[in-house]
């Protein structure tokens, strides 16, 4: 058998193992895989059981694994996380769904003071392997309580891992890693790209696509992991490094494409731990950096990125590091596209950075 | 595969069996129906039982205890009014109540349809539970402060809010008093003593207690009233509210609207096998469970709680047993999680029909008058809608000026927001 023939067979085999999935389906598939593999894994949260979740991410789990493993809960986020901690301490591996990231706050004490610190305060005796999934981000006319991106609050807490995928392939592999990780993981799902990539609302090249047409919408049906703490290079480039995650990866990619700037785009995927090696390698090559997120600006995760880049790349920088973020206001219902960081705002920042010689 | 065994308690012997699963003993509640099932509301125990007495509003909590597990009714299944809770309400007052309920229904129908046509981003109907907000609103004084959830739009009609203004809020146009910041139905109306509705469930419940504490602190007579859904009672805020209200004997009415569903989740997940009114007893607050589709009973029970609060005897918890006829909101299809037409099996009927039939029985009203009223209010809502659109639509505006999104974050705009606003203006 010739080498090329054997390669073709492998490729075919891999293709056969893959299916086109939306991000919702990929997340659902990750839950099916982990629940099939380990009876200690269960999902719990508001409307996740019989109904299959308001975004359909837990569909089919109730029928397949029963009411106790696709566990509908009372509406008390603090109670849900607290119960998940207790269940985790007693050998289970709960995957909590917060119906919206905006509704995590009633659970904040259980997350910050308990979940994140349990291992440390008990001298390593106790831990709770809880994953908290939360749909985040704007772009669905959700107003101020269905649009927030609170990831920066959690990266600020010691003891939590924080993840935000930007596509179905990553979502599944990262979620499986998160669930199988013995440390607590905050897993943010940008709901604007649940059903297709989104390029921003700008008139030029804006709008949404479908995951059917996207290479990362081809997702292995079986079990696989993407390690937490590894960034992905979406586009190699020489002029400037763009750091983004979640929905903004797609908006940034389109902004780069339409502007013709030779930017290197990194999808961080995991905010904590951060793949600082990949970030530093890129910025040391390009000498310029633009940081993008949808969350509010002040004390946001972008500030941490800017500090890290400055610390690791100071002697390579040829321009001040730029941040493109949401405004420091609640997410306004009528003005969500003026709030949402647009391609145009990104291109402006890229050009400002490139103007330094 | 992860090593889950590594986190087992010392000495634990429970390992998944050879089949890979434990034999679970965990109890998970069920509800009145799931699709394809025959609805069954018998677990609610909807009978008056011990609720057929009316203690004095200044009674000891223990003297009112049976009211927390029975069901206060005035209108029986045949539409006949009677019993110790029969309120003394004028004919005009009753007819006004009917009018408000019909208007709420007409408004809900119209706004729901407009959402389906893309004019609103979202909407929440109160169909089937109009008596709650309308009768309770009418039992309160205009100076009493309202801390509602999102399904008590009836309060706004009782308090006389301009319907065009309500609509302008729902389409975030240039006349929206929320300035385009809030999703539809999250009304605010300070002039009507109607608190800004939050998207985060139950937060208002304990805030209402604080408002009432301030009223008592200042020696005033105004009381506060607040509403929360059955599902939302699970939030800690509801328990905080009851504790503070009991501790400081706050002049507040804590209303729990048990409409059987919290999106797809049955009320049983929050009730845990008891009634919501009975929750109050542990806090030493009287709890009264009332037929929430009986306008007269809702009014009477609220009157009782108003008297108790205003006379300085403290809070009351009222559980209003009703039914959410529509979906949770425009975002869900209830046929996916409960029997199709489950509402037809709801044993407490429809609040509008019941009050109407009662008034017809007393010869204060007639079917032709009812039809004329419905037509009149439908017409009025259409007129209001056209007028609202003349102030701008969600998609095409005019809206508030975009830069106003930076206003009101603080009383005085700090420098970083001034800079951000300037950046936005330069982009435009
Ligand atoms: C803190 C918080 N958690 C979750 C939600 C999402 N949510 C909105 S309405 C709702 C159900 C509430 O049901 P219930 O309290 O019974 O009120 P109803 O809708 O029946 O009037 C849920 C879970 C929210 N808005 N806020
Ligand atoms: Mg409810």
CSV table of C-alpha atoms in Angstrom, one decimal, chain A residues 1-356:
chain,number,residue,atom,x,y,z
A,1,UNK,CA,0.0,0.0,0.0
A,2,UNK,CA,1.5,3.4,-1.0
A,3,UNK,CA,1.9,6.1,1.6
A,4,UNK,CA,-0.5,8.5,0.0
A,5,UNK,CA,-3.2,5.8,-0.1
A,6,UNK,CA,-2.8,5.1,3.6
A,7,UNK,CA,-3.0,8.9,4.4
A,8,UNK,CA,-6.2,9.1,2.4
A,9,UNK,CA,-7.7,6.3,4.4
A,10,UNK,CA,-6.9,8.0,7.7
A,11,UNK,CA,-8.4,11.2,6.4
A,12,UNK,CA,-11.5,9.4,5.3
A,13,UNK,CA,-11.7,7.7,8.6
A,14,UNK,CA,-11.4,11.0,10.5
A,15,UNK,CA,-14.0,12.6,8.3
A,16,UNK,CA,-16.3,9.7,9.0
A,17,UNK,CA,-15.9,10.2,12.7
A,18,UNK,CA,-17.0,13.8,12.4
A,19,UNK,CA,-20.3,15.5,12.1
A,20,UNK,CA,-21.4,19.0,11.4
A,21,UNK,CA,-22.4,20.5,14.7
A,22,UNK,CA,-23.4,23.9,15.9
A,23,UNK,CA,-21.9,25.0,19.2
A,24,UNK,CA,-25.0,23.9,21.0
A,25,UNK,CA,-24.8,20.5,19.5
A,26,UNK,CA,-21.0,20.2,20.2
A,27,UNK,CA,-21.6,21.1,23.9
A,28,UNK,CA,-24.5,18.6,24.0
A,29,UNK,CA,-22.2,16.0,22.5
A,30,UNK,CA,-19.5,16.7,25.1
A,31,UNK,CA,-22.1,16.2,27.9
A,32,UNK,CA,-23.3,12.9,26.3
A,33,UNK,CA,-19.7,11.7,26.0
A,34,UNK,CA,-18.7,12.5,29.6
A,35,UNK,CA,-22.0,11.2,31.0
A,36,UNK,CA,-21.7,7.9,29.1
A,37,UNK,CA,-18.1,7.5,30.3
A,38,UNK,CA,-18.6,8.3,34.0
A,39,UNK,CA,-21.8,7.8,36.1
A,40,UNK,CA,-20.5,10.4,38.5
A,41,UNK,CA,-21.0,13.2,35.8
A,42,UNK,CA,-24.4,14.9,36.0
A,43,UNK,CA,-25.8,18.1,34.7
A,44,UNK,CA,-27.8,20.4,37.0
A,45,UNK,CA,-29.5,23.7,36.7
A,46,UNK,CA,-32.7,25.6,35.8
A,47,UNK,CA,-34.8,23.9,33.1
A,48,UNK,CA,-31.9,21.6,32.1
A,49,UNK,CA,-33.7,18.4,32.7
A,50,UNK,CA,-37.0,17.6,31.0
A,51,UNK,CA,-36.9,20.7,28.8
A,52,UNK,CA,-33.2,20.3,27.8
A,53,UNK,CA,-32.2,23.8,28.6
A,54,UNK,CA,-33.4,27.1,27.3
A,55,UNK,CA,-30.7,27.0,24.7
A,56,UNK,CA,-31.1,23.2,24.2
A,57,UNK,CA,-27.6,22.4,25.4
A,58,UNK,CA,-28.8,19.5,27.6
A,59,UNK,CA,-31.3,18.1,25.2
A,60,UNK,CA,-31.7,14.3,25.3
A,61,UNK,CA,-29.8,13.8,28.6
A,62,UNK,CA,-32.9,13.5,30.6
A,63,UNK,CA,-34.3,10.7,28.3
A,64,UNK,CA,-31.0,8.9,28.2
A,65,UNK,CA,-29.7,9.2,31.8
A,66,UNK,CA,-32.7,10.0,33.9
A,67,UNK,CA,-34.1,12.8,35.9
A,68,UNK,CA,-31.3,12.5,38.6
A,69,UNK,CA,-28.5,13.0,36.1
A,70,UNK,CA,-30.2,15.7,34.1
A,71,UNK,CA,-31.3,17.4,37.2
A,72,UNK,CA,-33.8,20.2,37.2
A,73,UNK,CA,-33.2,22.5,40.2
A,74,UNK,CA,-35.0,25.2,42.1
A,75,UNK,CA,-34.2,28.7,40.9
A,76,UNK,CA,-31.4,29.6,43.3
A,77,UNK,CA,-28.0,29.9,41.8
A,78,UNK,CA,-26.3,30.1,45.2
A,79,UNK,CA,-28.1,26.9,46.2
A,80,UNK,CA,-27.2,25.2,42.9
A,81,UNK,CA,-23.5,25.9,43.3
A,82,UNK,CA,-23.5,25.0,46.9
A,83,UNK,CA,-25.2,21.7,46.2
A,84,UNK,CA,-22.8,21.0,43.4
A,85,UNK,CA,-19.9,21.5,45.8
A,86,UNK,CA,-21.4,19.1,48.3
A,87,UNK,CA,-22.0,16.5,45.5
A,88,UNK,CA,-18.5,17.0,44.2
A,89,UNK,CA,-17.0,16.5,47.6
A,90,UNK,CA,-19.0,13.2,47.8
A,91,UNK,CA,-17.6,11.8,44.6
A,92,UNK,CA,-19.8,13.2,41.9
A,93,UNK,CA,-18.7,15.4,39.0
A,94,UNK,CA,-21.5,18.0,38.6
A,95,UNK,CA,-21.8,20.2,35.5
A,96,UNK,CA,-23.8,23.2,36.5
A,97,UNK,CA,-25.7,25.3,33.9
A,98,UNK,CA,-26.3,28.9,34.8
A,99,UNK,CA,-29.2,29.9,32.6
A,100,UNK,CA,-27.4,33.1,31.7
A,101,UNK,CA,-24.0,34.3,32.8
A,102,UNK,CA,-25.9,37.4,34.1
A,103,UNK,CA,-27.5,35.2,36.8
A,104,UNK,CA,-24.2,33.9,38.3
A,105,UNK,CA,-24.1,36.7,40.8
A,106,UNK,CA,-26.4,35.1,43.4
A,107,UNK,CA,-23.9,32.3,43.5
A,108,UNK,CA,-20.8,34.4,43.8
A,109,UNK,CA,-20.1,33.7,47.5
A,110,UNK,CA,-20.3,29.9,46.9
A,111,UNK,CA,-18.0,30.2,43.9
A,112,UNK,CA,-15.4,32.6,45.2
A,113,UNK,CA,-15.2,31.8,48.9
A,114,UNK,CA,-16.0,28.1,48.7
A,115,UNK,CA,-15.6,26.4,45.3
A,116,UNK,CA,-12.4,28.2,44.4
A,117,UNK,CA,-10.7,27.9,47.7
A,118,UNK,CA,-11.8,24.5,49.1
A,119,UNK,CA,-8.7,22.6,48.0
A,120,UNK,CA,-6.4,25.3,49.4
A,121,UNK,CA,-8.1,25.9,52.7
A,122,UNK,CA,-8.4,22.2,53.5
A,123,UNK,CA,-4.7,21.7,52.9
A,124,UNK,CA,-5.5,19.7,49.8
A,125,UNK,CA,-7.9,17.3,51.6
A,126,UNK,CA,-11.1,18.3,49.9
A,127,UNK,CA,-11.9,19.5,46.4
A,128,UNK,CA,-15.0,19.8,44.2
A,129,UNK,CA,-14.6,19.0,40.5
A,130,UNK,CA,-17.5,21.3,39.5
A,131,UNK,CA,-17.8,22.8,36.0
A,132,UNK,CA,-20.0,25.9,35.7
A,133,UNK,CA,-21.3,26.5,32.2
A,134,UNK,CA,-22.8,29.9,31.4
A,135,UNK,CA,-24.1,31.4,28.2
A,136,UNK,CA,-22.6,34.9,27.9
A,137,UNK,CA,-22.3,37.9,25.7
A,138,UNK,CA,-24.6,40.2,23.8
A,139,UNK,CA,-26.1,40.4,20.3
A,140,UNK,CA,-29.5,38.8,21.0
A,141,UNK,CA,-31.3,42.0,22.2
A,142,UNK,CA,-31.1,40.7,25.7
A,143,UNK,CA,-30.6,44.0,27.4
A,144,UNK,CA,-28.6,44.4,30.5
A,145,UNK,CA,-29.4,41.1,32.2
A,146,UNK,CA,-29.0,38.7,29.2
A,147,UNK,CA,-25.9,40.1,27.6
A,148,UNK,CA,-23.0,40.3,30.1
A,149,UNK,CA,-19.5,38.9,29.8
A,150,UNK,CA,-18.4,38.5,33.4
A,151,UNK,CA,-15.3,36.3,32.7
A,152,UNK,CA,-12.9,38.9,34.1
A,153,UNK,CA,-14.6,38.7,37.6
A,154,UNK,CA,-13.6,35.0,37.7
A,155,UNK,CA,-10.1,35.2,36.3
A,156,UNK,CA,-9.5,37.5,39.2
A,157,UNK,CA,-10.4,34.8,41.7
A,158,UNK,CA,-7.5,32.4,42.6
A,159,UNK,CA,-8.5,28.7,42.3
A,160,UNK,CA,-10.8,28.9,39.3
A,161,UNK,CA,-10.0,28.0,35.7
A,162,UNK,CA,-11.8,30.1,33.1
A,163,UNK,CA,-12.5,29.1,29.6
A,164,UNK,CA,-14.4,30.6,26.6
A,165,UNK,CA,-14.5,28.7,23.3
A,166,UNK,CA,-15.2,30.4,19.9
A,167,UNK,CA,-16.3,27.4,17.8
A,168,UNK,CA,-18.0,24.0,18.1
A,169,UNK,CA,-14.8,21.9,17.8
A,170,UNK,CA,-13.1,23.8,20.6
A,171,UNK,CA,-16.3,23.9,22.7
A,172,UNK,CA,-16.6,20.2,22.8
A,173,UNK,CA,-12.9,19.4,23.4
A,174,UNK,CA,-12.5,22.1,26.0
A,175,UNK,CA,-15.7,21.2,27.8
A,176,UNK,CA,-14.6,17.6,28.1
A,177,UNK,CA,-11.3,18.7,29.6
A,178,UNK,CA,-13.1,21.1,32.0
A,179,UNK,CA,-15.5,18.3,33.2
A,180,UNK,CA,-12.7,15.8,33.6
A,181,UNK,CA,-10.5,18.4,35.4
A,182,UNK,CA,-10.4,18.0,39.2
A,183,UNK,CA,-10.3,21.8,39.6
A,184,UNK,CA,-13.4,24.0,39.2
A,185,UNK,CA,-13.8,25.5,35.8
A,186,UNK,CA,-15.9,28.5,34.7
A,187,UNK,CA,-17.0,27.7,31.1
A,188,UNK,CA,-18.4,30.6,29.3
A,189,UNK,CA,-20.4,30.0,26.1
A,190,UNK,CA,-20.9,33.0,23.8
A,191,UNK,CA,-24.5,32.6,22.9
A,192,UNK,CA,-24.3,34.8,19.9
A,193,UNK,CA,-22.3,32.1,18.1
A,194,UNK,CA,-24.2,29.1,19.4
A,195,UNK,CA,-25.7,28.6,16.0
A,196,UNK,CA,-23.2,30.2,13.7
A,197,UNK,CA,-20.1,32.4,13.6
A,198,UNK,CA,-20.9,36.1,13.8
A,199,UNK,CA,-18.8,38.8,12.2
A,200,UNK,CA,-20.2,41.8,13.9
A,201,UNK,CA,-23.0,44.1,12.9
A,202,UNK,CA,-21.0,46.4,10.5
A,203,UNK,CA,-22.5,46.7,7.1
A,204,UNK,CA,-19.3,45.6,5.3
A,205,UNK,CA,-19.1,41.9,5.6
A,206,UNK,CA,-21.1,41.7,8.8
A,207,UNK,CA,-23.8,39.3,9.8
A,208,UNK,CA,-23.8,35.7,10.7
A,209,UNK,CA,-22.9,32.5,9.0
A,210,UNK,CA,-23.6,28.9,9.7
A,211,UNK,CA,-21.4,26.3,11.4
A,212,UNK,CA,-22.2,24.0,8.5
A,213,UNK,CA,-19.8,26.0,6.3
A,214,UNK,CA,-17.1,26.4,8.9
A,215,UNK,CA,-14.2,24.0,9.2
A,216,UNK,CA,-14.5,24.1,13.0
A,217,UNK,CA,-18.1,23.1,12.7
A,218,UNK,CA,-16.9,19.6,11.8
A,219,UNK,CA,-16.7,17.9,15.2
A,220,UNK,CA,-15.6,14.4,16.1
A,221,UNK,CA,-18.5,12.4,17.5
A,222,UNK,CA,-16.5,10.6,20.1
A,223,UNK,CA,-14.4,11.7,23.1
A,224,UNK,CA,-11.5,14.0,22.7
A,225,UNK,CA,-9.9,16.7,24.8
A,226,UNK,CA,-8.4,20.1,24.0
A,227,UNK,CA,-6.1,21.0,26.9
A,228,UNK,CA,-7.0,24.0,29.0
A,229,UNK,CA,-4.3,26.7,28.8
A,230,UNK,CA,-3.5,26.4,25.1
A,231,UNK,CA,-4.3,29.2,22.6
A,232,UNK,CA,-5.0,28.6,18.9
A,233,UNK,CA,-3.5,30.6,16.1
A,234,UNK,CA,-6.4,31.5,13.8
A,235,UNK,CA,-4.3,33.4,11.4
A,236,UNK,CA,-0.6,33.9,11.1
A,237,UNK,CA,0.7,37.4,10.4
A,238,UNK,CA,3.6,39.7,10.8
A,239,UNK,CA,2.4,43.3,11.4
A,240,UNK,CA,0.5,43.1,14.7
A,241,UNK,CA,-0.8,40.5,17.2
A,242,UNK,CA,-4.5,40.4,18.0
A,243,UNK,CA,-5.6,38.6,21.2
A,244,UNK,CA,-9.3,37.7,21.3
A,245,UNK,CA,-11.6,35.0,22.5
A,246,UNK,CA,-15.3,34.0,22.1
A,247,UNK,CA,-17.4,35.9,19.6
A,248,UNK,CA,-14.7,38.5,19.1
A,249,UNK,CA,-12.4,36.0,17.4
A,250,UNK,CA,-14.8,36.0,14.5
A,251,UNK,CA,-15.3,39.8,14.5
A,252,UNK,CA,-11.6,40.3,14.6
A,253,UNK,CA,-10.9,37.8,11.8
A,254,UNK,CA,-13.3,39.6,9.6
A,255,UNK,CA,-11.9,43.0,10.5
A,256,UNK,CA,-8.4,41.8,9.6
A,257,UNK,CA,-9.6,40.3,6.4
A,258,UNK,CA,-11.4,43.4,5.2
A,259,UNK,CA,-8.7,45.8,6.3
A,260,UNK,CA,-5.9,43.8,4.5
A,261,UNK,CA,-3.7,44.2,7.6
A,262,UNK,CA,-1.3,41.3,8.0
A,263,UNK,CA,-2.3,40.6,11.6
A,264,UNK,CA,-1.7,37.5,13.6
A,265,UNK,CA,-4.9,36.4,15.4
A,266,UNK,CA,-4.7,34.3,18.5
A,267,UNK,CA,-7.9,32.7,20.0
A,268,UNK,CA,-6.9,32.4,23.7
A,269,UNK,CA,-9.7,29.8,24.4
A,270,UNK,CA,-8.5,29.5,28.0
A,271,UNK,CA,-8.1,32.7,29.9
A,272,UNK,CA,-6.8,31.0,33.1
A,273,UNK,CA,-4.5,29.3,32.7
A,274,UNK,CA,-3.3,31.7,30.0
A,275,UNK,CA,-1.0,30.5,27.2
A,276,UNK,CA,1.5,33.2,27.8
A,277,UNK,CA,4.1,31.4,25.7
A,278,UNK,CA,2.0,31.6,22.6
A,279,UNK,CA,1.1,35.2,23.3
A,280,UNK,CA,4.7,36.3,24.0
A,281,UNK,CA,6.1,34.4,21.0
A,282,UNK,CA,3.6,36.2,18.7
A,283,UNK,CA,4.0,39.7,20.2
A,284,UNK,CA,7.8,39.4,20.2
A,285,UNK,CA,7.6,38.7,16.5
A,286,UNK,CA,5.1,41.4,15.5
A,287,UNK,CA,6.1,44.1,18.1
A,288,UNK,CA,2.5,45.3,18.3
A,289,UNK,CA,-0.6,44.1,20.1
A,290,UNK,CA,-4.3,44.7,20.2
A,291,UNK,CA,-6.5,43.1,22.9
A,292,UNK,CA,-10.2,42.6,22.2
A,293,UNK,CA,-13.1,41.6,24.4
A,294,UNK,CA,-16.8,42.3,24.5
A,295,UNK,CA,-16.8,42.8,28.3
A,296,UNK,CA,-16.6,46.2,29.9
A,297,UNK,CA,-13.2,47.8,29.8
A,298,UNK,CA,-12.1,48.9,33.3
A,299,UNK,CA,-10.5,46.1,35.2
A,300,UNK,CA,-11.5,43.7,32.5
A,301,UNK,CA,-9.5,40.7,31.4
A,302,UNK,CA,-7.9,42.9,28.7
A,303,UNK,CA,-6.1,44.8,31.4
A,304,UNK,CA,-4.5,41.6,32.6
A,305,UNK,CA,-3.5,40.7,29.0
A,306,UNK,CA,-1.9,44.2,28.5
A,307,UNK,CA,0.1,43.8,31.7
A,308,UNK,CA,1.3,40.3,30.8
A,309,UNK,CA,2.3,41.4,27.3
A,310,UNK,CA,4.1,44.4,28.7
A,311,UNK,CA,6.0,42.2,31.3
A,312,UNK,CA,7.0,39.6,28.7
A,313,UNK,CA,7.5,41.7,25.6
A,314,UNK,CA,8.5,45.2,26.7
A,315,UNK,CA,11.7,45.3,24.7
A,316,UNK,CA,10.0,44.1,21.6
A,317,UNK,CA,7.1,46.5,21.6
A,318,UNK,CA,7.0,49.2,19.0
A,319,UNK,CA,3.6,50.7,19.9
A,320,UNK,CA,1.4,51.1,22.9
A,321,UNK,CA,-0.9,48.1,23.4
A,322,UNK,CA,-4.5,48.9,22.4
A,323,UNK,CA,-7.7,47.6,24.0
A,324,UNK,CA,-11.0,47.3,22.1
A,325,UNK,CA,-13.8,46.5,24.5
A,326,UNK,CA,-17.4,47.1,25.4
A,327,UNK,CA,-18.1,50.5,27.0
A,328,UNK,CA,-18.2,50.9,30.8
A,329,UNK,CA,-22.0,50.9,30.9
A,330,UNK,CA,-24.7,48.3,31.3
A,331,UNK,CA,-25.5,46.6,28.0
A,332,UNK,CA,-28.2,48.8,26.5
A,333,UNK,CA,-31.2,47.1,24.8
A,334,UNK,CA,-31.7,49.7,22.0
A,335,UNK,CA,-28.0,50.3,21.3
A,336,UNK,CA,-26.4,46.9,21.4
A,337,UNK,CA,-24.6,47.4,18.1
A,338,UNK,CA,-23.2,50.7,19.3
A,339,UNK,CA,-22.0,48.9,22.4
A,340,UNK,CA,-20.7,45.7,20.8
A,341,UNK,CA,-17.1,46.2,19.6
A,342,UNK,CA,-17.4,46.5,15.9
A,343,UNK,CA,-15.1,45.6,13.1
A,344,UNK,CA,-14.6,49.3,12.5
A,345,UNK,CA,-13.5,49.9,16.1
A,346,UNK,CA,-11.1,47.0,15.7
A,347,UNK,CA,-9.7,48.3,12.4
A,348,UNK,CA,-9.2,51.8,13.9
A,349,UNK,CA,-7.2,50.3,16.8
A,350,UNK,CA,-5.1,48.2,14.4
A,351,UNK,CA,-4.3,51.3,12.3
A,352,UNK,CA,-3.5,53.4,15.3
A,353,UNK,CA,-1.1,50.7,16.4
A,354,UNK,CA,0.5,50.5,13.0
A,355,UNK,CA,0.9,54.2,12.8
A,356,UNK,CA,3.9,54.0,15.3
